[in-house]
Amino acid sequence: MTRRWTITSLLLLLIYVCSRSANAQTQIPEQTNTIDLEAALPEPRAYIPDSQYLDFVYHNHEELTRFLRATSARYPNLTALYSIGKSIQGRELWVLVVSSSPYEHMLGKPDVKYVGNIHGNEPVGRELLLHLIQYLVSSYETDQYVKWLLDNTRIHIMPSMNPDGYAVSKEGTCDGGQGRYNARGFDLNRNFPDYFKQNNKRGQPETDAVKDWISKIQFVLSGSLHGGALVASYPYDNTPNASPLGAVFQTYSAAPSLTPDDDVFKHLSLVYAKNHAKMSRGVACKSATPAFENGITNGAAWYPLTGGMQDYQYVWYGCMEVTLEISCCKYPPAYELRKYWEDNQLSMIKFLAEAHRGVQGFVFDNNNNPIERASLKIKGRDVGFQTTKHGEFWRILLPGYYKLEVFAEGFAPREIEFVVVEQHPTLLNVTLTPSKRTEGSLPISQLYRPVPGPPPHLYRPPTPGYSGDSGLFSSITSGLNNLYSNLFG
């Protein structure tokens, strides 16, 4: 792919350079690798697995654990293995970091992740993530694209969020709910706090572990791998209900529920779908299931659900997650796994690279000390994000002209204009000066009070109005949604 500059891009870049010189007062720390020329790199190469280490078969929890430990031992400079907790039945919830800096955070290097097998009977993603690990570590020295990605990104891969459910699932079962839930019978993708509705389902060890995990690491981009359909589904998954009766019929006449970053979510979904061998064709899995234009859909427009993981991560922590439904059959025969890998390999790589699109930088005080947990948002997009303990921030944006709003306790707010171009991320530093408090003034956390529930340092859209479900209507709605999700993903 050649690098092309349009007149518009050049003009935008000129505006950006001028605005950057006027607004940036410090220099971004030197990074070990550049991230400008992703488009100029050759495409990732096809991967042929070495069956000595990993074959196209399903792996139980003990086999999965052995593979992760062996890979970490073989590639100590590229991998780091850790557990975020345990399932109800005591199985480790493993995560493997794949990066040229696996054990320590490098300044300016974003954290991204994949999570598989959140529904235990949807294990294709579980196996593809093992092959993604093997592909990345074995290609680092020979594939320029993989080397660029690992040199500039910390990739956290969680092959199975629901190992207990997987243990009771049956190969060859394309539909149904056996193994979908955790060992207590909870659907883990309905178990997170919800922006639109109060979620009264008791928190489970697996979801509690994930919530703790993402509260500690500022993830920029995430993909959740599922089965039962062939589509990339983006937030919001839920939508406000006008009445309990409306919630019942919403399953069959659903409408889109769009985020302030709808353009970005559609773009991320299209990146996955168009690099997939089949997804962008929008072909229905079965005659009775929906077809999706370009292989993407808004989650609520497909069918609304309460307590989904992607909505929670976006609203609470600013992480952009897309749900990736990658197999029409939930648990296909093992001999089909090679085909699924070939269909998804390029998509999985290209999707992660999108973390290097948009704006990134640092927030400092006037002594060049990083400001941790500064609150940021793009003006007009009222879902916020925050800085790391090193003062870093990232936001995926499409080319255009934007304003960044920055707030931190004890500092005067700032608004900075910047331009995003297609060819490379915009690098932006922000220096905040101490605020002059006047008697009776309120702290930032009270001036910008969020809706109840999410952390107080983030920004969200105004609280939507809805009538809570209750009684018979709630039971009918829940039953219909469970039936729909069991059939179609």
PDB file of N, CA and C in Angstrom, residues 151-205:
ATOM      1  N   ASP A 151       6.274  -3.769  18.789  1.00  0.00           N
ATOM      2  CA  ASP A 151       7.180  -2.724  19.267  1.00  0.00           C
ATOM      3  C   ASP A 151       6.430  -1.495  19.763  1.00  0.00           C
ATOM      4  N   ASN A 152       5.195  -1.332  19.323  1.00  0.00           N
ATOM      5  CA  ASN A 152       4.454  -0.112  19.641  1.00  0.00           C
ATOM      6  C   ASN A 152       3.146  -0.336  20.385  1.00  0.00           C
ATOM      7  N   THR A 153       2.883  -1.571  20.795  1.00  0.00           N
ATOM      8  CA  THR A 153       1.612  -1.906  21.428  1.00  0.00           C
ATOM      9  C   THR A 153       1.831  -2.992  22.473  1.00  0.00           C
ATOM     10  N   ARG A 154       1.095  -2.917  23.585  1.00  0.00           N
ATOM     11  CA  ARG A 154       1.068  -4.020  24.554  1.00  0.00           C
ATOM     12  C   ARG A 154      -0.270  -4.730  24.394  1.00  0.00           C
ATOM     13  N   ILE A 155      -0.215  -5.962  23.914  1.00  0.00           N
ATOM     14  CA  ILE A 155      -1.411  -6.730  23.580  1.00  0.00           C
ATOM     15  C   ILE A 155      -1.675  -7.739  24.695  1.00  0.00           C
ATOM     16  N   HIS A 156      -2.816  -7.598  25.360  1.00  0.00           N
ATOM     17  CA  HIS A 156      -3.224  -8.511  26.427  1.00  0.00           C
ATOM     18  C   HIS A 156      -4.263  -9.473  25.855  1.00  0.00           C
ATOM     19  N   ILE A 157      -3.998 -10.766  25.936  1.00  0.00           N
ATOM     20  CA  ILE A 157      -4.877 -11.764  25.339  1.00  0.00           C
ATOM     21  C   ILE A 157      -5.403 -12.695  26.425  1.00  0.00           C
ATOM     22  N   MET A 158      -6.719 -12.690  26.587  1.00  0.00           N
ATOM     23  CA  MET A 158      -7.404 -13.548  27.555  1.00  0.00           C
ATOM     24  C   MET A 158      -8.205 -14.588  26.775  1.00  0.00           C
ATOM     25  N   PRO A 159      -7.678 -15.798  26.594  1.00  0.00           N
ATOM     26  CA  PRO A 159      -8.356 -16.770  25.742  1.00  0.00           C
ATOM     27  C   PRO A 159      -9.721 -17.210  26.264  1.00  0.00           C
ATOM     28  N   SER A 160      -9.876 -17.302  27.597  1.00  0.00           N
ATOM     29  CA  SER A 160     -11.139 -17.807  28.143  1.00  0.00           C
ATOM     30  C   SER A 160     -11.534 -17.060  29.401  1.00  0.00           C
ATOM     31  N   MET A 161     -12.673 -16.372  29.331  1.00  0.00           N
ATOM     32  CA  MET A 161     -13.229 -15.714  30.496  1.00  0.00           C
ATOM     33  C   MET A 161     -14.189 -16.645  31.251  1.00  0.00           C
ATOM     34  N   ASN A 162     -14.597 -17.728  30.591  1.00  0.00           N
ATOM     35  CA  ASN A 162     -15.574 -18.639  31.186  1.00  0.00           C
ATOM     36  C   ASN A 162     -15.108 -20.093  31.040  1.00  0.00           C
ATOM     37  N   PRO A 163     -13.997 -20.459  31.688  1.00  0.00           N
ATOM     38  CA  PRO A 163     -13.490 -21.831  31.542  1.00  0.00           C
ATOM     39  C   PRO A 163     -14.426 -22.884  32.131  1.00  0.00           C
ATOM     40  N   ASP A 164     -15.227 -22.523  33.137  1.00  0.00           N
ATOM     41  CA  ASP A 164     -16.159 -23.492  33.710  1.00  0.00           C
ATOM     42  C   ASP A 164     -17.262 -23.840  32.715  1.00  0.00           C
ATOM     43  N   GLY A 165     -17.784 -22.835  32.033  1.00  0.00           N
ATOM     44  CA  GLY A 165     -18.805 -23.088  31.026  1.00  0.00           C
ATOM     45  C   GLY A 165     -18.273 -23.928  29.878  1.00  0.00           C
ATOM     46  N   TYR A 166     -17.033 -23.628  29.466  1.00  0.00           N
ATOM     47  CA  TYR A 166     -16.439 -24.410  28.386  1.00  0.00           C
ATOM     48  C   TYR A 166     -16.326 -25.888  28.759  1.00  0.00           C
ATOM     49  N   ALA A 167     -16.029 -26.156  30.023  1.00  0.00           N
ATOM     50  CA  ALA A 167     -15.803 -27.536  30.475  1.00  0.00           C
ATOM     51  C   ALA A 167     -17.035 -28.418  30.304  1.00  0.00           C
ATOM     52  N   VAL A 168     -18.221 -27.825  30.262  1.00  0.00           N
ATOM     53  CA  VAL A 168     -19.442 -28.636  30.114  1.00  0.00           C
ATOM     54  C   VAL A 168     -20.081 -28.462  28.742  1.00  0.00           C
ATOM     55  N   SER A 169     -19.424 -27.764  27.841  1.00  0.00           N
ATOM     56  CA  SER A 169     -19.944 -27.589  26.486  1.00  0.00           C
ATOM     57  C   SER A 169     -19.601 -28.799  25.630  1.00  0.00           C
ATOM     58  N   LYS A 170     -20.319 -28.956  24.516  1.00  0.00           N
ATOM     59  CA  LYS A 170     -20.163 -30.123  23.657  1.00  0.00           C
ATOM     60  C   LYS A 170     -19.776 -29.697  22.238  1.00  0.00           C
ATOM     61  N   GLU A 171     -18.689 -30.255  21.747  1.00  0.00           N
ATOM     62  CA  GLU A 171     -18.262 -29.989  20.373  1.00  0.00           C
ATOM     63  C   GLU A 171     -19.335 -30.433  19.390  1.00  0.00           C
ATOM     64  N   GLY A 172     -19.536 -29.612  18.360  1.00  0.00           N
ATOM     65  CA  GLY A 172     -20.524 -29.918  17.338  1.00  0.00           C
ATOM     66  C   GLY A 172     -21.902 -29.355  17.626  1.00  0.00           C
ATOM     67  N   THR A 173     -22.074 -28.687  18.771  1.00  0.00           N
ATOM     68  CA  THR A 173     -23.367 -28.095  19.127  1.00  0.00           C
ATOM     69  C   THR A 173     -23.411 -26.658  18.626  1.00  0.00           C
ATOM     70  N   CYS A 174     -24.226 -26.425  17.616  1.00  0.00           N
ATOM     71  CA  CYS A 174     -24.246 -25.103  16.992  1.00  0.00           C
ATOM     72  C   CYS A 174     -25.170 -24.120  17.692  1.00  0.00           C
ATOM     73  N   ASP A 175     -26.201 -24.611  18.371  1.00  0.00           N
ATOM     74  CA  ASP A 175     -27.175 -23.740  19.011  1.00  0.00           C
ATOM     75  C   ASP A 175     -27.371 -24.182  20.458  1.00  0.00           C
ATOM     76  N   GLY A 176     -28.238 -23.456  21.163  1.00  0.00           N
ATOM     77  CA  GLY A 176     -28.574 -23.833  22.527  1.00  0.00           C
ATOM     78  C   GLY A 176     -27.712 -23.150  23.562  1.00  0.00           C
ATOM     79  N   GLY A 177     -28.005 -23.458  24.829  1.00  0.00           N
ATOM     80  CA  GLY A 177     -27.361 -22.751  25.919  1.00  0.00           C
ATOM     81  C   GLY A 177     -26.486 -23.586  26.819  1.00  0.00           C
ATOM     82  N   GLN A 178     -26.291 -24.887  26.528  1.00  0.00           N
ATOM     83  CA  GLN A 178     -25.474 -25.700  27.412  1.00  0.00           C
ATOM     84  C   GLN A 178     -24.027 -25.203  27.415  1.00  0.00           C
ATOM     85  N   GLY A 179     -23.539 -24.792  28.586  1.00  0.00           N
ATOM     86  CA  GLY A 179     -22.187 -24.267  28.713  1.00  0.00           C
ATOM     87  C   GLY A 179     -22.079 -22.775  28.496  1.00  0.00           C
ATOM     88  N   ARG A 180     -23.159 -22.136  28.078  1.00  0.00           N
ATOM     89  CA  ARG A 180     -23.116 -20.693  27.826  1.00  0.00           C
ATOM     90  C   ARG A 180     -22.792 -19.928  29.111  1.00  0.00           C
ATOM     91  N   TYR A 181     -23.369 -20.374  30.226  1.00  0.00           N
ATOM     92  CA  TYR A 181     -23.307 -19.635  31.475  1.00  0.00           C
ATOM     93  C   TYR A 181     -22.146 -20.112  32.345  1.00  0.00           C
ATOM     94  N   ASN A 182     -21.861 -19.364  33.398  1.00  0.00           N
ATOM     95  CA  ASN A 182     -20.816 -19.804  34.317  1.00  0.00           C
ATOM     96  C   ASN A 182     -21.354 -20.901  35.226  1.00  0.00           C
ATOM     97  N   ALA A 183     -20.565 -21.347  36.189  1.00  0.00           N
ATOM     98  CA  ALA A 183     -20.950 -22.494  37.004  1.00  0.00           C
ATOM     99  C   ALA A 183     -22.151 -22.211  37.908  1.00  0.00           C
ATOM    100  N   ARG A 184     -22.524 -20.942  38.078  1.00  0.00           N
ATOM    101  CA  ARG A 184     -23.707 -20.593  38.866  1.00  0.00           C
ATOM    102  C   ARG A 184     -24.910 -20.279  37.986  1.00  0.00           C
ATOM    103  N   GLY A 185     -24.755 -20.447  36.689  1.00  0.00           N
ATOM    104  CA  GLY A 185     -25.868 -20.210  35.780  1.00  0.00           C
ATOM    105  C   GLY A 185     -26.060 -18.772  35.371  1.00  0.00           C
ATOM    106  N   PHE A 186     -25.023 -17.950  35.476  1.00  0.00           N
ATOM    107  CA  PHE A 186     -25.108 -16.543  35.082  1.00  0.00           C
ATOM    108  C   PHE A 186     -24.488 -16.326  33.703  1.00  0.00           C
ATOM    109  N   ASP A 187     -25.158 -15.520  32.897  1.00  0.00           N
ATOM    110  CA  ASP A 187     -24.606 -15.087  31.616  1.00  0.00           C
ATOM    111  C   ASP A 187     -23.629 -13.948  31.901  1.00  0.00           C
ATOM    112  N   LEU A 188     -22.351 -14.177  31.658  1.00  0.00           N
ATOM    113  CA  LEU A 188     -21.343 -13.178  32.032  1.00  0.00           C
ATOM    114  C   LEU A 188     -21.438 -11.908  31.192  1.00  0.00           C
ATOM    115  N   ASN A 189     -22.029 -11.998  30.015  1.00  0.00           N
ATOM    116  CA  ASN A 189     -22.196 -10.797  29.189  1.00  0.00           C
ATOM    117  C   ASN A 189     -23.521 -10.095  29.471  1.00  0.00           C
ATOM    118  N   ARG A 190     -24.128 -10.422  30.592  1.00  0.00           N
ATOM    119  CA  ARG A 190     -25.289  -9.684  31.115  1.00  0.00           C
ATOM    120  C   ARG A 190     -25.038  -9.324  32.576  1.00  0.00           C
ATOM    121  N   ASN A 191     -23.783  -9.337  33.017  1.00  0.00           N
ATOM    122  CA  ASN A 191     -23.466  -9.267  34.428  1.00  0.00           C
ATOM    123  C   ASN A 191     -22.683  -8.019  34.823  1.00  0.00           C
ATOM    124  N   PHE A 192     -22.551  -7.056  33.902  1.00  0.00           N
ATOM    125  CA  PHE A 192     -21.823  -5.826  34.190  1.00  0.00           C
ATOM    126  C   PHE A 192     -22.798  -4.697  34.539  1.00  0.00           C
ATOM    127  N   PRO A 193     -22.341  -3.673  35.258  1.00  0.00           N
ATOM    128  CA  PRO A 193     -23.188  -2.490  35.444  1.00  0.00           C
ATOM    129  C   PRO A 193     -23.622  -1.928  34.095  1.00  0.00           C
ATOM    130  N   ASP A 194     -24.817  -1.377  34.053  1.00  0.00           N
ATOM    131  CA  ASP A 194     -25.397  -0.896  32.802  1.00  0.00           C
ATOM    132  C   ASP A 194     -25.699   0.591  32.896  1.00  0.00           C
ATOM    133  N   TYR A 195     -25.447   1.315  31.832  1.00  0.00           N
ATOM    134  CA  TYR A 195     -25.694   2.755  31.825  1.00  0.00           C
ATOM    135  C   TYR A 195     -27.181   3.081  31.758  1.00  0.00           C
ATOM    136  N   PHE A 196     -27.932   2.299  30.986  1.00  0.00           N
ATOM    137  CA  PHE A 196     -29.320   2.639  30.726  1.00  0.00           C
ATOM    138  C   PHE A 196     -30.289   2.112  31.784  1.00  0.00           C
ATOM    139  N   LYS A 197     -29.952   0.982  32.393  1.00  0.00           N
ATOM    140  CA  LYS A 197     -30.868   0.353  33.342  1.00  0.00           C
ATOM    141  C   LYS A 197     -30.080  -0.173  34.533  1.00  0.00           C
ATOM    142  N   GLN A 198     -30.706  -0.197  35.676  1.00  0.00           N
ATOM    143  CA  GLN A 198     -30.067  -0.802  36.840  1.00  0.00           C
ATOM    144  C   GLN A 198     -29.999  -2.312  36.636  1.00  0.00           C
ATOM    145  N   ASN A 199     -28.815  -2.856  36.799  1.00  0.00           N
ATOM    146  CA  ASN A 199     -28.630  -4.294  36.642  1.00  0.00           C
ATOM    147  C   ASN A 199     -28.528  -4.921  38.030  1.00  0.00           C
ATOM    148  N   ASN A 200     -29.564  -5.664  38.409  1.00  0.00           N
ATOM    149  CA  ASN A 200     -29.624  -6.230  39.755  1.00  0.00           C
ATOM    150  C   ASN A 200     -29.041  -7.633  39.851  1.00  0.00           C
ATOM    151  N   LYS A 201     -28.471  -8.127  38.773  1.00  0.00           N
ATOM    152  CA  LYS A 201     -27.881  -9.464  38.824  1.00  0.00           C
ATOM    153  C   LYS A 201     -26.634  -9.451  39.710  1.00  0.00           C
ATOM    154  N   ARG A 202     -26.509 -10.474  40.533  1.00  0.00           N
ATOM    155  CA  ARG A 202     -25.397 -10.554  41.471  1.00  0.00           C
ATOM    156  C   ARG A 202     -24.080 -10.695  40.713  1.00  0.00           C
ATOM    157  N   GLY A 203     -23.092  -9.892  41.075  1.00  0.00           N
ATOM    158  CA  GLY A 203     -21.793  -9.952  40.421  1.00  0.00           C
ATOM    159  C   GLY A 203     -21.137 -11.307  40.590  1.00  0.00           C
ATOM    160  N   GLN A 204     -20.488 -11.778  39.540  1.00  0.00           N
ATOM    161  CA  GLN A 204     -19.834 -13.083  39.540  1.00  0.00           C
ATOM    162  C   GLN A 204     -18.309 -12.931  39.612  1.00  0.00           C
ATOM    163  N   PRO A 205     -17.606 -13.957  40.103  1.00  0.00           N
ATOM    164  CA  PRO A 205     -16.139 -13.844  40.216  1.00  0.00           C
ATOM    165  C   PRO A 205     -15.461 -13.497  38.903  1.00  0.00           C
TER     166      PRO A 205
END
